[in-house]
Coordinates of C-alpha atoms and ligand atoms in Angstrom, one line a residue:
X64 CA -341.5 -132.4 196.4
X65 CA -342.4 -130.6 199.7
X66 CA -339.7 -128.7 201.3
X67 CA -340.1 -128.5 205.0
X68 CA -338.6 -125.8 207.5
X69 CA -334.8 -125.6 207.7
X70 CA -333.5 -126.9 210.9
X71 CA -329.8 -126.1 211.2
X72 CA -327.6 -128.4 212.9
X73 CA -326.4 -127.3 216.5
X74 CA -322.6 -126.3 216.1
X75 CA -320.0 -124.9 218.3
X76 CA -318.5 -122.0 216.2
X77 CA -314.8 -121.7 216.8
X78 CA -313.7 -120.3 213.4
X79 CA -313.0 -116.8 212.2
X80 CA -316.7 -115.9 212.5
X81 CA -319.6 -116.1 212.7
X82 CA -319.1 -117.0 216.4
X83 CA -321.7 -118.7 218.7
X84 CA -324.9 -116.6 219.2
X85 CA -326.3 -116.9 222.8
X86 CA -329.8 -118.1 223.6
X87 CA -330.5 -114.5 224.8
X88 CA -329.6 -112.9 221.5
X89 CA -331.5 -115.7 219.7
X90 CA -334.6 -114.9 221.6
X91 CA -334.3 -111.2 221.0
X92 CA -334.2 -111.9 217.3
X93 CA -337.5 -113.7 217.6
X94 CA -339.4 -110.7 219.1
X95 CA -342.2 -109.1 217.1
X96 CA -341.3 -107.1 214.0
X97 CA -342.5 -103.6 214.2
X98 CA -342.3 -100.6 211.8
X99 CA -338.8 -99.2 211.4
X100 CA -340.2 -95.7 211.9
X101 CA -342.4 -96.7 214.9
X102 CA -341.5 -94.5 217.9
X103 CA -340.7 -97.6 219.9
X104 CA -338.2 -98.7 217.4
X105 CA -336.6 -95.3 217.2
X106 CA -336.1 -95.3 221.1
X107 CA -334.2 -98.6 220.5
X108 CA -332.1 -97.0 217.8
X109 CA -331.1 -94.1 220.2
X110 CA -330.0 -96.7 222.8
X111 CA -328.1 -98.6 220.1
X112 CA -326.1 -95.5 219.4
X113 CA -324.9 -95.1 223.0
X114 CA -324.2 -98.8 223.4
X115 CA -322.0 -98.7 220.3
X116 CA -320.4 -95.6 221.7
X117 CA -319.6 -97.6 224.8
X118 CA -318.2 -100.5 222.8
X119 CA -315.9 -98.2 220.6
X120 CA -315.0 -96.1 223.6
X121 CA -316.1 -92.9 221.7
X122 CA -318.3 -90.0 222.0
X123 CA -318.6 -89.6 218.2
X124 CA -322.1 -88.5 217.3
X125 CA -321.7 -90.4 213.9
X126 CA -321.8 -93.9 215.4
X127 CA -324.4 -96.4 214.1
X128 CA -324.7 -99.8 212.4
X129 CA -324.6 -100.0 208.7
X130 CA -327.4 -102.4 207.4
X131 CA -325.1 -105.0 205.9
X132 CA -322.0 -107.1 206.9
X133 CA -318.5 -105.8 207.9
X134 CA -317.5 -105.5 204.2
X135 CA -320.3 -102.8 203.7
X136 CA -318.9 -100.9 206.7
X137 CA -315.4 -101.0 205.1
X138 CA -317.0 -99.5 201.9
X139 CA -318.9 -97.0 203.8
X140 CA -315.6 -95.6 205.2
X141 CA -313.8 -95.6 201.9
X142 CA -316.6 -94.2 199.6
X143 CA -317.6 -91.4 202.0
X144 CA -314.1 -90.2 203.0
X145 CA -312.0 -90.9 199.9
X146 CA -312.6 -88.8 196.7
X147 CA -311.2 -89.6 193.1
X148 CA -307.5 -88.6 192.9
X149 CA -306.8 -88.9 196.6
X150 CA -303.7 -90.8 197.7
X151 CA -304.3 -93.4 200.5
X152 CA -301.6 -95.3 202.4
X153 CA -302.9 -98.8 202.6
X154 CA -301.2 -101.2 205.0
X155 CA -301.5 -104.9 203.9
X156 CA -300.5 -107.8 206.1
X157 CA -303.1 -110.2 205.3
X158 CA -306.3 -110.7 203.3
X159 CA -308.3 -107.7 204.5
X160 CA -305.7 -105.0 203.7
X161 CA -306.0 -106.3 200.1
X162 CA -309.7 -105.4 200.2
X163 CA -308.9 -101.9 201.3
X164 CA -306.7 -101.6 198.3
X165 CA -309.6 -102.7 196.1
X166 CA -311.8 -100.1 197.8
X167 CA -309.3 -97.2 197.2
X168 CA -309.0 -98.2 193.5
X169 CA -312.7 -98.4 193.0
X170 CA -313.2 -95.0 194.3
X171 CA -310.8 -93.8 191.6
X172 CA -308.1 -92.9 194.2
X173 CA -304.5 -94.0 194.4
X174 CA -303.3 -96.6 197.0
X175 CA -299.8 -96.5 198.3
X176 CA -299.1 -100.0 199.6
X177 CA -297.1 -100.7 202.7
X178 CA -296.7 -104.4 202.9
X179 CA -295.7 -106.8 205.6
X180 CA -295.5 -110.6 205.5
X181 CA -298.6 -112.5 206.5
X182 CA -298.5 -113.2 210.3
X183 CA -296.5 -110.0 211.0
X184 CA -297.9 -106.9 212.3
X185 CA -297.9 -103.6 210.4
X186 CA -294.5 -102.2 210.7
X187 CA -294.8 -98.5 211.9
X188 CA -291.3 -97.7 210.5
X189 CA -292.6 -98.6 206.9
X190 CA -295.6 -96.5 207.4
X191 CA -293.5 -93.5 208.5
X192 CA -291.4 -94.0 205.5
X193 CA -294.3 -94.1 203.2
X194 CA -295.8 -90.9 204.9
X195 CA -292.5 -89.1 204.3
X196 CA -292.3 -90.2 200.8
X197 CA -295.9 -89.2 200.1
X198 CA -296.6 -85.8 201.7
X199 CA -299.7 -85.5 199.6
X200 CA -301.3 -88.6 201.1
X201 CA -304.6 -87.9 202.9
X202 CA -305.4 -91.1 204.6
X203 CA -303.8 -94.0 206.3
X204 CA -305.8 -97.2 206.4
X205 CA -305.0 -100.5 208.2
X206 CA -306.4 -103.4 209.9
X207 CA -306.3 -103.6 213.6
X208 CA -307.0 -107.3 214.0
X209 CA -306.1 -109.3 210.9
X210 CA -308.4 -112.2 211.0
X211 CA -306.7 -114.0 208.2
X212 CA -303.4 -114.4 210.2
X213 CA -304.1 -113.7 213.8
X214 CA -301.9 -110.6 214.1
X215 CA -302.8 -107.4 216.1
X216 CA -301.2 -104.3 214.9
X217 CA -300.4 -101.2 217.1
X218 CA -303.3 -99.1 216.2
X219 CA -302.4 -96.3 218.6
X220 CA -299.0 -95.9 217.1
X221 CA -300.1 -96.0 213.5
X222 CA -302.8 -93.4 214.2
X223 CA -300.3 -91.1 215.9
X224 CA -297.9 -91.4 212.9
X225 CA -300.7 -90.7 210.5
X226 CA -301.8 -87.5 212.4
X227 CA -298.1 -86.2 212.6
X228 CA -298.3 -86.1 208.8
X229 CA -301.8 -84.6 208.6
X230 CA -303.5 -87.8 207.5
X231 CA -306.8 -89.2 208.7
X232 CA -307.1 -92.8 209.6
X233 CA -309.5 -95.5 208.4
X234 CA -309.3 -98.5 210.7
X235 CA -310.9 -102.1 210.4
X236 CA -311.9 -103.3 213.8
X237 CA -314.2 -106.1 212.6
X238 CA -312.5 -108.8 214.7
X239 CA -311.0 -106.5 217.5
X240 CA -314.2 -104.7 218.8
X241 CA -315.2 -106.2 222.2
X242 CA -312.3 -108.9 221.9
X243 CA -309.2 -106.8 222.7
X244 CA -308.3 -103.2 223.8
X245 CA -309.7 -100.7 221.4
X246 CA -310.0 -97.0 222.3
X247 CA -311.3 -94.9 219.5
X248 CA -311.3 -91.5 221.2
X249 CA -308.2 -91.9 223.1
X250 CA -306.2 -93.1 220.1
X251 CA -307.9 -90.7 217.9
X252 CA -309.1 -92.9 215.2
X253 CA -311.0 -91.0 212.6
X254 CA -313.1 -93.7 210.9
X255 CA -313.7 -97.2 212.1
X256 CA -315.9 -100.1 211.0
X257 CA -316.6 -103.4 212.7
X258 CA -318.9 -106.4 212.4
X259 CA -321.5 -108.2 214.6
X260 CA -320.7 -111.8 214.1
X261 CA -317.1 -111.8 215.7
X262 CA -316.6 -110.7 219.3
X263 CA -320.1 -109.3 219.7
X264 CA -321.6 -112.6 219.0
X265 CA -324.7 -111.3 217.2
X266 CA -325.7 -112.7 213.9
X267 CA -323.9 -111.5 210.7
X268 CA -325.4 -108.7 208.7
X269 CA -324.7 -105.4 210.4
X270 CA -321.5 -103.2 210.5
X271 CA -321.1 -100.7 213.4
X272 CA -319.2 -97.7 212.2
X273 CA -318.0 -94.5 213.9
X274 CA -316.7 -91.2 212.4
X275 CA -314.8 -88.5 214.3
X276 CA -315.6 -84.8 214.1
X277 CA -312.7 -84.3 211.7
X278 CA -313.8 -87.2 209.4
X279 CA -317.5 -85.8 209.4
X280 CA -316.1 -82.5 208.2
X281 CA -314.2 -84.2 205.4
X282 CA -317.5 -85.9 204.4
X283 CA -319.4 -82.7 204.6
X284 CA -316.9 -80.8 202.4
X285 CA -316.7 -83.4 199.6
X286 CA -316.4 -81.9 196.1
X287 CA -317.9 -85.1 194.5
X288 CA -321.1 -87.0 195.1
X289 CA -320.5 -90.3 197.0
X290 CA -320.8 -92.9 194.1
X291 CA -322.8 -95.4 196.3
X292 CA -326.4 -94.3 196.9
X293 CA -327.0 -96.9 199.5
X294 CA -324.0 -96.1 201.5
X295 CA -324.0 -92.3 201.2
X296 CA -323.7 -91.1 204.8
X297 CA -325.4 -87.7 203.9
X298 CA -328.5 -89.8 203.1
X299 CA -328.3 -92.5 205.7
X300 CA -327.9 -89.9 208.4
X301 CA -331.4 -88.5 207.7
X302 CA -332.4 -91.8 209.0
X303 CA -329.9 -92.8 211.7
X304 CA -329.2 -89.1 212.9
X305 CA -332.6 -87.5 212.2
X306 CA -334.0 -87.6 215.8
X307 CA -337.7 -87.3 215.8
X308 CA -337.7 -86.3 212.2
X309 CA -336.2 -89.6 210.9
X310 CA -336.8 -89.9 207.1
X311 CA -337.1 -93.1 205.2
X312 CA -333.8 -94.1 203.4
X313 CA -334.1 -97.9 203.5
X314 CA -336.0 -100.3 205.6
X315 CA -333.8 -101.2 208.6
X316 CA -333.2 -104.8 209.3
X317 CA -335.5 -104.6 212.3
X318 CA -334.9 -107.9 214.0
X319 CA -331.3 -108.1 213.2
X320 CA -331.0 -104.8 215.2
X321 CA -332.8 -106.4 218.1
X322 CA -330.1 -109.0 218.1
X323 CA -327.2 -106.4 218.2
X324 CA -329.0 -104.4 220.8
X325 CA -329.2 -107.4 223.0
X326 CA -325.6 -108.5 222.5
X327 CA -324.5 -105.0 223.4
X328 CA -326.6 -105.0 226.5
X329 CA -324.8 -108.3 227.4
X330 CA -321.4 -106.6 226.8
X331 CA -322.3 -103.7 228.9
X332 CA -323.5 -106.1 231.8
X333 CA -320.1 -107.9 231.7
X334 CA -318.0 -104.7 231.2
X335 CA -316.0 -104.0 228.1
X336 CA -312.7 -104.3 230.0
X337 CA -313.8 -107.6 231.5
X338 CA -314.7 -108.9 228.1
X339 CA -311.1 -108.1 226.8
X340 CA -309.7 -109.9 229.9
X341 CA -311.9 -112.9 229.3
X342 CA -310.7 -113.2 225.7
X343 CA -307.0 -113.0 226.9
X344 CA -307.6 -115.5 229.7
X345 CA -309.3 -118.2 227.4
X346 CA -306.6 -117.5 224.6
X347 CA -303.9 -118.3 227.3
X348 CA -305.6 -121.6 228.2
X349 CA -306.0 -122.7 224.7
X350 CA -302.4 -121.8 223.9
X351 CA -301.1 -123.9 226.8
X352 CA -303.2 -126.9 225.7
X353 CA -302.1 -126.5 221.9
X354 CA -298.5 -126.3 222.9
X355 CA -298.8 -129.4 225.0
X356 CA -299.8 -131.1 221.7
X357 CA -296.9 -129.5 219.9
X358 CA -299.1 -127.2 217.9
X359 CA -297.3 -123.8 217.4
X360 CA -298.5 -120.4 216.6
X361 CA -298.0 -118.4 213.3
X362 CA -297.8 -115.0 215.0
X363 CA -295.0 -113.9 217.4
X364 CA -295.8 -113.9 221.1
X365 CA -297.1 -110.3 222.1
X366 CA -298.6 -109.7 218.7
X367 CA -301.3 -112.5 218.8
X368 CA -305.0 -111.8 218.8
X369 CA -306.6 -113.7 221.7
X370 CA -309.7 -114.1 219.8
X371 CA -308.2 -115.7 216.7
X372 CA -305.5 -118.4 217.1
X373 CA -303.7 -119.1 213.9
X374 CA -301.7 -122.3 214.4
X375 CA -299.6 -124.4 212.2
X376 CA -301.2 -127.8 211.1
X377 CA -298.9 -130.6 212.3
X378 CA -296.7 -132.3 209.8
X379 CA -298.4 -135.2 207.9
X380 CA -302.0 -134.2 209.1
X381 CA -304.7 -133.8 206.4
X382 CA -306.2 -130.4 206.9
X383 CA -309.6 -130.9 205.3
X384 CA -310.0 -134.4 206.9
X385 CA -309.4 -133.1 210.4
X386 CA -311.8 -130.1 210.1
X387 CA -314.4 -132.5 208.5
X388 CA -314.2 -134.9 211.4
X389 CA -314.4 -132.1 213.9
X390 CA -317.6 -130.8 212.1
X391 CA -319.3 -134.2 211.5
X392 CA -318.2 -136.1 214.7
X393 CA -318.1 -133.2 217.2
X394 CA -320.3 -130.5 215.6
X395 CA -317.2 -128.2 216.1
X396 CA -316.3 -125.6 213.4
X397 CA -312.8 -124.2 213.2
X398 CA -311.4 -122.1 210.4
X399 CA -309.2 -123.1 207.5
X400 CA -306.3 -121.0 206.4
X401 CA -306.8 -118.1 203.9
X402 CA -304.8 -117.0 200.9
X403 CA -301.1 -117.4 201.4
X404 CA -301.8 -119.6 204.6
X405 CA -304.4 -121.9 203.0
X406 CA -303.7 -125.6 203.8
X407 CA -300.9 -124.5 206.3
X408 CA -302.7 -123.3 209.3
X409 CA -306.0 -123.6 211.2
X410 CA -307.7 -120.5 212.7
X411 CA -309.4 -121.3 216.0
X412 CA -311.6 -118.5 217.1
X413 CA -312.4 -117.6 220.7
X414 CA -314.8 -114.8 219.9
X415 CA -317.5 -113.3 222.0
X416 CA -319.9 -115.9 223.5
X417 CA -317.7 -118.7 222.1
X418 CA -314.7 -117.4 224.2
X419 CA -315.3 -119.8 227.2
X420 CA -313.3 -122.2 229.3
X421 CA -315.8 -124.9 228.3
X422 CA -315.1 -124.3 224.6
X423 CA -311.4 -124.3 225.2
X424 CA -311.6 -127.7 226.8
X425 CA -314.0 -129.0 224.1
X426 CA -311.8 -127.9 221.3
X427 CA -308.6 -129.3 222.9
X428 CA -310.3 -132.7 223.7
X429 CA -311.9 -133.0 220.2
X430 CA -308.7 -132.1 218.4
X431 CA -306.8 -134.7 220.5
X432 CA -309.3 -137.4 219.7
X433 CA -309.3 -136.7 216.0
X434 CA -305.5 -136.4 215.8
X435 CA -305.2 -139.8 217.8
X436 CA -303.3 -138.3 220.6
Ligands
LIG97 C1 -314.8 -110.7 208.8 C2 -313.9 -109.5 208.5 C3 -314.3 -108.6 207.6 C4 -315.6 -108.7 206.6 O1 -316.7 -108.8 207.3 P1 -318.0 -109.5 206.7 O2 -319.0 -109.3 207.8 O3 -317.7 -110.9 206.3 O4 -318.3 -108.7 205.5 C5 -313.5 -107.5 207.3 N1 -312.4 -107.3 208.0 C6 -311.9 -108.2 208.9 C7 -310.6 -108.0 209.6 C8 -312.7 -109.4 209.2 O5 -312.4 -110.2 210.0

């Protein structure tokens, strides 16, 4: 049997990620591969750092993309900052807080869980109670935009509380970056990680991270070796932070970095605040259309993520059948529920390039047809 080239179908991606990648970014990916220590490539890496600083609203020196998806950015934060025996307050209000707990345990540290129901935001009062009850805690970790439920927690307040109790913060911004207000320096976030395939609309496979001065000091003063060789910042920075003297650590995913660079250039052209506003505007249009169809949201008004619309599946409707029809008849992907919400909700993404009025209308019309409305 001869296997020929793979030709993916052309879909519209309105799930929890990856989101649609624009033609411009796809073309950037197809540019010639060059050496990852080539001076031309190193110039691109320097630009990448300032573009990411722009997107995160930070001046943190230690800002770069980890060569692996969002989960690796998460792990980079935990393995570099947390040492065996440390106590970490972990907020869980969906799937991704549970992964933070896993990371803390695998480092040999102790998680103190602050739990909220799926669909709710992280309750600052519970976090304050946990901080008071655990004066020896060193970190507070939480998810800014919980993609599994569509809830956006108040990052500014949570960081402030953590700092009042001398804790550093580790923040998951995989889905919030470029989609909703996020101000790393103004809010004082210490360690943050994101992903490329959500509101940046680049292909999956890279994880932008940023560490404050305070977090960098903690990493420098570790008593134990980071147990992951690949994610050890002291080694990775010889490559990303080495200036002209960059040393080989691993081969950077050259073409994927072209894609991220292009998507960040597009973000800069649009303007970060304009991108936040576009995500909100399209969310409100989608919400109005869904409510006309009698479809309601999981998350309370005012706590919803504009880029991830978690809505209840109407009574008597077959979840898998509807998503299957949307995919097969309309080439439209929307997301299924995860964990506690599996089978109960759909997750409609309006992320990055996919957050457009055309997509809102396309999704509403396709859904109406499939539901026979
Ligand atoms: C998607 C996502 C991740 C994981 O990112 P991957 O690129 O799939 O590894 C982590 N946290 C949140 C909130 C996410 O939405």
